[in-house]
CSV table of C-alpha atoms in Angstrom, one decimal:
chain,number,residue,atom,x,y,z
A,1,MET,CA,-18.9,69.8,-51.4
A,2,THR,CA,-17.6,73.4,-51.3
A,3,LEU,CA,-13.9,73.6,-50.4
A,4,THR,CA,-12.5,76.2,-48.1
A,5,ILE,CA,-9.1,76.8,-46.6
A,6,GLU,CA,-10.5,75.1,-43.4
A,7,SER,CA,-11.4,71.9,-45.3
A,8,ARG,CA,-10.0,68.7,-43.8
A,9,ILE,CA,-9.8,65.1,-44.8
A,10,GLN,CA,-10.4,62.1,-42.6
A,11,LEU,CA,-7.4,59.8,-42.2
A,12,VAL,CA,-7.6,56.0,-41.4
A,13,SER,CA,-5.9,56.9,-38.1
A,14,GLY,CA,-9.1,58.7,-37.0
A,15,HIS,CA,-7.5,62.1,-37.2
A,16,THR,CA,-8.2,64.8,-39.7
A,17,MET,CA,-5.7,66.7,-41.9
A,18,PRO,CA,-6.1,70.1,-43.6
A,19,LEU,CA,-6.4,69.7,-47.4
A,20,LEU,CA,-3.9,72.4,-48.1
A,21,GLY,CA,-0.3,72.1,-46.7
A,22,PHE,CA,2.7,74.4,-46.7
A,23,GLY,CA,6.1,72.9,-47.7
A,24,VAL,CA,9.4,74.0,-46.2
A,25,TYR,CA,11.9,72.1,-48.3
A,26,GLN,CA,15.0,74.3,-49.0
A,27,ASN,CA,13.4,77.2,-47.1
A,28,PHE,CA,16.2,79.2,-45.5
A,29,THR,CA,13.7,81.6,-43.8
A,30,THR,CA,11.6,78.9,-42.3
A,31,ARG,CA,10.3,80.6,-39.2
A,32,ALA,CA,9.3,83.8,-41.1
A,33,SER,CA,7.8,81.8,-44.0
A,34,VAL,CA,5.7,79.6,-41.7
A,35,LEU,CA,4.5,82.6,-39.7
A,36,GLU,CA,3.4,84.2,-43.0
A,37,ALA,CA,1.7,80.9,-44.1
A,38,LEU,CA,-0.2,80.7,-40.8
A,39,ARG,CA,-1.3,84.3,-41.2
A,40,ALA,CA,-2.5,83.4,-44.7
A,41,GLY,CA,-4.7,80.6,-43.3
A,42,PHE,CA,-2.5,77.6,-43.7
A,43,ARG,CA,-2.8,75.1,-40.8
A,44,HIS,CA,-0.7,72.3,-42.1
A,45,VAL,CA,3.1,72.4,-42.4
A,46,ASP,CA,5.2,69.7,-44.1
A,47,SER,CA,8.8,69.4,-42.8
A,48,ALA,CA,11.4,66.6,-42.6
A,49,GLN,CA,14.4,65.7,-40.6
A,50,ALA,CA,16.5,66.1,-43.7
A,51,TYR,CA,15.3,69.7,-44.2
A,52,ARG,CA,17.0,70.7,-40.9
A,53,ASN,CA,14.3,73.2,-40.1
A,54,GLU,CA,12.1,71.4,-37.6
A,55,ALA,CA,13.3,73.7,-34.8
A,56,ALA,CA,12.4,76.8,-36.9
A,57,VAL,CA,8.9,75.3,-37.6
A,58,GLY,CA,8.4,74.8,-33.9
A,59,GLU,CA,9.5,78.3,-33.2
A,60,ALA,CA,6.9,79.7,-35.7
A,61,VAL,CA,4.2,77.5,-34.2
A,62,LYS,CA,5.0,78.8,-30.7
A,63,ASP,CA,5.3,82.5,-31.9
A,64,SER,CA,2.1,82.3,-33.9
A,65,GLY,CA,-0.1,82.1,-30.8
A,66,ILE,CA,-2.3,79.5,-32.6
A,67,ASP,CA,-3.4,76.6,-30.4
A,68,ARG,CA,-1.3,73.6,-31.2
A,69,GLY,CA,-4.4,71.5,-31.6
A,70,GLU,CA,-5.5,73.5,-34.6
A,71,LEU,CA,-2.3,72.8,-36.5
A,72,PHE,CA,-1.1,69.7,-38.4
A,73,ILE,CA,2.7,69.2,-38.5
A,74,THR,CA,4.5,66.5,-40.6
A,75,THR,CA,8.0,65.3,-40.5
A,76,LYS,CA,9.9,62.5,-42.2
A,77,CYS,CA,12.7,60.0,-41.6
A,78,ILE,CA,15.1,59.6,-44.5
A,79,SER,CA,16.6,56.3,-45.5
A,80,LYS,CA,20.1,56.7,-44.1
A,81,HIS,CA,18.4,56.8,-40.6
A,82,HIS,CA,16.1,53.8,-41.2
A,83,GLY,CA,16.1,50.9,-38.7
A,84,TYR,CA,14.1,50.2,-35.6
A,85,GLU,CA,16.2,51.8,-32.9
A,86,SER,CA,17.5,54.7,-35.0
A,87,THR,CA,13.9,55.6,-36.0
A,88,LEU,CA,12.8,55.6,-32.3
A,89,ARG,CA,15.7,57.9,-31.5
A,90,GLY,CA,14.8,60.1,-34.5
A,91,VAL,CA,11.2,60.5,-33.3
A,92,ASP,CA,12.5,61.7,-29.9
A,93,GLU,CA,15.0,64.1,-31.6
A,94,SER,CA,12.3,65.5,-33.8
A,95,LEU,CA,10.0,66.1,-30.9
A,96,ALA,CA,12.7,67.9,-29.0
A,97,LYS,CA,13.6,70.1,-32.0
A,98,PHE,CA,10.0,71.0,-32.6
A,99,GLY,CA,9.3,71.5,-28.9
A,100,PHE,CA,6.2,69.4,-29.3
A,101,GLU,CA,4.5,66.7,-27.2
A,102,TYR,CA,3.4,64.9,-30.4
A,103,ILE,CA,3.8,65.0,-34.2
A,104,ASP,CA,0.7,64.8,-36.3
A,105,LEU,CA,2.1,62.8,-39.1
A,106,PHE,CA,5.4,61.0,-39.4
A,107,LEU,CA,6.4,59.7,-42.8
A,108,ILE,CA,9.1,57.3,-44.1
A,109,HIS,CA,10.8,59.8,-46.4
A,110,ASP,CA,11.8,57.4,-49.2
A,111,PRO,CA,12.0,53.6,-49.9
A,112,TYR,CA,15.8,53.4,-50.6
A,113,SER,CA,16.8,51.3,-47.5
A,114,GLY,CA,15.4,48.0,-48.7
A,115,THR,CA,12.5,45.8,-47.5
A,116,GLU,CA,14.0,44.8,-44.1
A,117,ARG,CA,14.9,48.2,-42.9
A,118,ARG,CA,11.8,49.8,-44.3
A,119,LEU,CA,9.6,47.4,-42.3
A,120,ALA,CA,11.7,47.9,-39.2
A,121,THR,CA,11.3,51.6,-39.6
A,122,TYR,CA,7.6,51.3,-40.0
A,123,ARG,CA,7.3,49.1,-37.0
A,124,ALA,CA,9.2,51.7,-34.9
A,125,LEU,CA,6.7,54.4,-36.1
A,126,GLN,CA,3.8,52.2,-35.1
A,127,ASP,CA,5.3,51.8,-31.6
A,128,ALA,CA,6.0,55.5,-31.3
A,129,ARG,CA,2.3,56.1,-32.3
A,130,ASP,CA,1.2,53.6,-29.7
A,131,ALA,CA,3.3,55.5,-27.1
A,132,GLY,CA,1.5,58.8,-28.0
A,133,LYS,CA,4.4,60.5,-29.7
A,134,ILE,CA,2.9,60.3,-33.2
A,135,ARG,CA,-0.8,60.6,-34.2
A,136,SER,CA,-0.7,59.2,-37.8
A,137,ILE,CA,1.9,57.2,-39.8
A,138,GLY,CA,2.6,57.5,-43.5
A,139,VAL,CA,5.1,57.0,-46.2
A,140,SER,CA,6.6,59.1,-49.0
A,141,ASN,CA,7.7,58.2,-52.5
A,142,TYR,CA,6.3,54.7,-52.1
A,143,GLY,CA,5.4,52.7,-55.1
A,144,ILE,CA,2.8,49.9,-55.1
A,145,LYS,CA,5.2,47.2,-54.2
A,146,HIS,CA,6.4,49.2,-51.1
A,147,LEU,CA,2.9,49.6,-50.0
A,148,GLU,CA,2.1,45.9,-50.6
A,149,GLU,CA,5.1,44.9,-48.4
A,150,ILE,CA,3.4,46.8,-45.5
A,151,ALA,CA,0.2,44.9,-46.1
A,152,ASP,CA,2.0,41.6,-46.4
A,153,ALA,CA,3.7,42.2,-43.0
A,154,LYS,CA,0.2,42.6,-41.6
A,155,TYR,CA,1.0,46.1,-40.3
A,156,ASP,CA,-1.5,48.9,-40.3
A,157,MET,CA,-1.7,50.5,-43.7
A,158,PRO,CA,-0.3,54.1,-43.9
A,159,ALA,CA,-2.6,57.0,-43.5
A,160,VAL,CA,-0.8,59.0,-46.2
A,161,ASN,CA,1.5,58.5,-49.2
A,162,GLN,CA,3.3,61.7,-50.3
A,163,ILE,CA,4.4,61.5,-53.9
A,164,GLU,CA,5.4,63.9,-56.7
A,165,LEU,CA,2.1,64.9,-58.3
A,166,HIS,CA,1.2,67.5,-60.9
A,167,PRO,CA,-0.4,67.4,-64.4
A,168,PHE,CA,2.8,66.2,-66.1
A,169,CYS,CA,3.5,63.4,-63.5
A,170,GLN,CA,0.2,61.9,-62.3
A,171,GLN,CA,1.4,58.5,-61.0
A,172,ARG,CA,-2.0,57.1,-61.7
A,173,PRO,CA,-1.4,53.4,-60.7
A,174,ILE,CA,0.0,54.5,-57.3
A,175,VAL,CA,-2.9,57.0,-56.9
A,176,ASP,CA,-5.5,54.2,-57.7
A,177,TYR,CA,-3.9,51.8,-55.3
A,178,CYS,CA,-3.9,54.4,-52.5
A,179,ARG,CA,-7.6,55.2,-53.1
A,180,GLU,CA,-8.5,51.5,-53.0
A,181,HIS,CA,-6.8,51.2,-49.6
A,182,SER,CA,-8.0,54.5,-48.1
A,183,ILE,CA,-4.5,56.0,-48.2
A,184,VAL,CA,-4.7,59.8,-48.6
A,185,VAL,CA,-2.4,61.1,-51.4
A,186,GLN,CA,-0.3,64.2,-50.7
A,187,ALA,CA,1.2,66.0,-53.7
A,188,TYR,CA,4.7,67.5,-53.6
A,189,CYS,CA,6.0,69.7,-56.4
A,190,PRO,CA,2.3,70.6,-57.1
A,191,ILE,CA,3.4,73.8,-58.9
A,192,MET,CA,6.2,72.1,-60.8
A,193,ARG,CA,8.9,74.3,-59.3
A,194,GLY,CA,7.6,77.2,-61.3
A,195,LYS,CA,7.8,75.5,-64.7
A,196,MET,CA,4.2,76.5,-65.6
A,197,ASP,CA,4.5,78.0,-69.1
A,198,HIS,CA,2.6,75.3,-70.9
A,199,PRO,CA,-0.1,77.0,-73.1
A,200,ILE,CA,-3.0,74.9,-71.7
A,201,ILE,CA,-2.0,76.0,-68.1
A,202,GLN,CA,-1.6,79.6,-69.1
A,203,THR,CA,-4.9,79.7,-71.0
A,204,ILE,CA,-6.9,78.3,-68.1
A,205,ALA,CA,-5.2,80.8,-65.8
A,206,GLN,CA,-6.2,83.6,-68.1
A,207,ASN,CA,-9.8,82.3,-68.4
A,208,HIS,CA,-10.1,82.6,-64.6
A,209,GLY,CA,-8.0,85.7,-64.0
A,210,ARG,CA,-5.7,83.6,-61.9
A,211,ASP,CA,-2.0,82.8,-61.9
A,212,ALA,CA,-0.7,79.4,-63.1
A,213,ALA,CA,0.2,78.2,-59.6
A,214,GLN,CA,-3.3,78.8,-58.4
A,215,VAL,CA,-4.7,76.8,-61.3
A,216,LEU,CA,-2.3,73.9,-60.6
A,217,LEU,CA,-3.2,73.9,-56.9
A,218,ARG,CA,-6.9,74.0,-57.6
A,219,TRP,CA,-6.5,71.0,-60.0
A,220,SER,CA,-4.8,69.1,-57.2
A,221,LEU,CA,-7.6,69.9,-54.7
A,222,GLN,CA,-10.3,69.0,-57.2
A,223,LYS,CA,-8.5,65.7,-57.9
A,224,GLY,CA,-8.7,64.9,-54.1
A,225,PHE,CA,-5.0,65.3,-53.5
A,226,VAL,CA,-3.5,67.3,-50.6
A,227,PRO,CA,-1.1,69.7,-52.3
A,228,LEU,CA,2.0,71.0,-50.5
A,229,PRO,CA,3.2,74.2,-52.2
A,230,LYS,CA,6.4,75.8,-50.9
A,231,SER,CA,7.5,79.4,-51.1
A,232,ALA,CA,9.6,81.8,-49.2
A,233,THR,CA,8.0,84.9,-50.8
A,234,PRO,CA,5.2,86.4,-48.7
A,235,GLU,CA,3.1,87.5,-51.7
A,236,ARG,CA,3.4,84.0,-53.2
A,237,ILE,CA,2.6,82.3,-49.9
A,238,ARG,CA,-0.6,84.4,-49.6
A,239,SER,CA,-1.5,83.8,-53.3
A,240,ASN,CA,-1.1,80.0,-52.9
A,241,ALA,CA,-3.8,80.1,-50.2
A,242,GLN,CA,-6.3,81.9,-52.4
A,243,LEU,CA,-7.9,78.9,-54.1
A,244,TYR,CA,-11.4,78.9,-53.0
A,245,ASN,CA,-13.4,81.5,-54.9
A,246,PHE,CA,-13.0,79.8,-58.3
A,247,GLU,CA,-13.4,76.3,-59.7
A,248,LEU,CA,-12.0,74.6,-62.7
A,249,GLU,CA,-14.6,73.4,-65.2
A,250,PRO,CA,-14.8,69.6,-66.1
A,251,GLU,CA,-13.3,70.3,-69.6
A,252,GLU,CA,-10.4,72.2,-68.0
A,253,MET,CA,-9.7,69.4,-65.6
A,254,GLU,CA,-9.7,67.0,-68.6
A,255,GLN,CA,-7.3,69.3,-70.5
A,256,LEU,CA,-4.9,69.3,-67.5
A,257,ASP,CA,-5.3,65.5,-67.0
A,258,GLY,CA,-4.3,65.1,-70.7
A,259,LEU,CA,-0.8,66.6,-70.0
A,260,ASP,CA,0.4,63.5,-68.1
A,261,ARG,CA,3.8,62.3,-69.4
A,262,GLY,CA,4.2,59.4,-66.9
A,263,LYS,CA,7.7,59.0,-65.4
A,264,GLU,CA,9.1,61.4,-68.1
A,265,GLY,CA,7.1,64.2,-66.5
A,266,SER,CA,8.9,64.0,-63.2
A,267,ILE,CA,10.9,67.0,-62.1
A,268,SER,CA,12.0,65.7,-58.8
A,269,TRP,CA,13.8,62.6,-57.4
A,270,ASN,CA,10.6,60.5,-57.5
A,271,PRO,CA,12.1,57.2,-56.2
A,272,VAL,CA,8.9,55.2,-56.4
A,273,ASP,CA,10.7,52.4,-58.3
A,274,ALA,CA,13.4,51.8,-55.7
A,275,PRO,CA,14.1,48.1,-55.1
């Protein structure tokens, strides 16, 4: 299958999600950055309540003139706000900040709140989905045991698990579990916060006349992940969308796969082992 910037993946919820997303973590020019990303062809924006920029994302969507139905917008509920009632309130607050009638994907941002509150939060998201406020439910930074507690509670399995993913931190057991249970894997930190000077990455980039970030994003796409690169630089935003007129060879994919350092390769908070 030939990938394009319009490529989408089917979620267990029945909805589809663009395969390339635009992250806005620590983005202090969110409205302008999202507008630039939309001009570059992105149709998927990944925000969170903790990022404090849902309103700016909503403004960019409105100002873009693009039909809301063409866009896929994600937000997340962080652990300090977990719990049934607080999550329901948070969904309404996020809708108000975005200025939307629905949110495409609502994630539990991390698993730090413990089993009881995690499950109460998940139940609230299911109820908000049933009320039409959310289209798909997912989780972020969930390890296998966190996913299994959802299954054990007989709740619907999440549509998405968003985890740190790049060649140095491949989280293979979690990825395998997600694939077995039709959970789409989103990759945050896909360009490793710019730490891309490894000789293998640089050599592959030179072979294709590409920059290292494009190679890492292409690796992520070819692995079947949904990468979420973030940038506030217009040139970089546009460059990160130009991934579709080259392909990594099988041996290049193998070389990048061979860079995995397990947990030692993590560059972010990566709380997949939370109790």
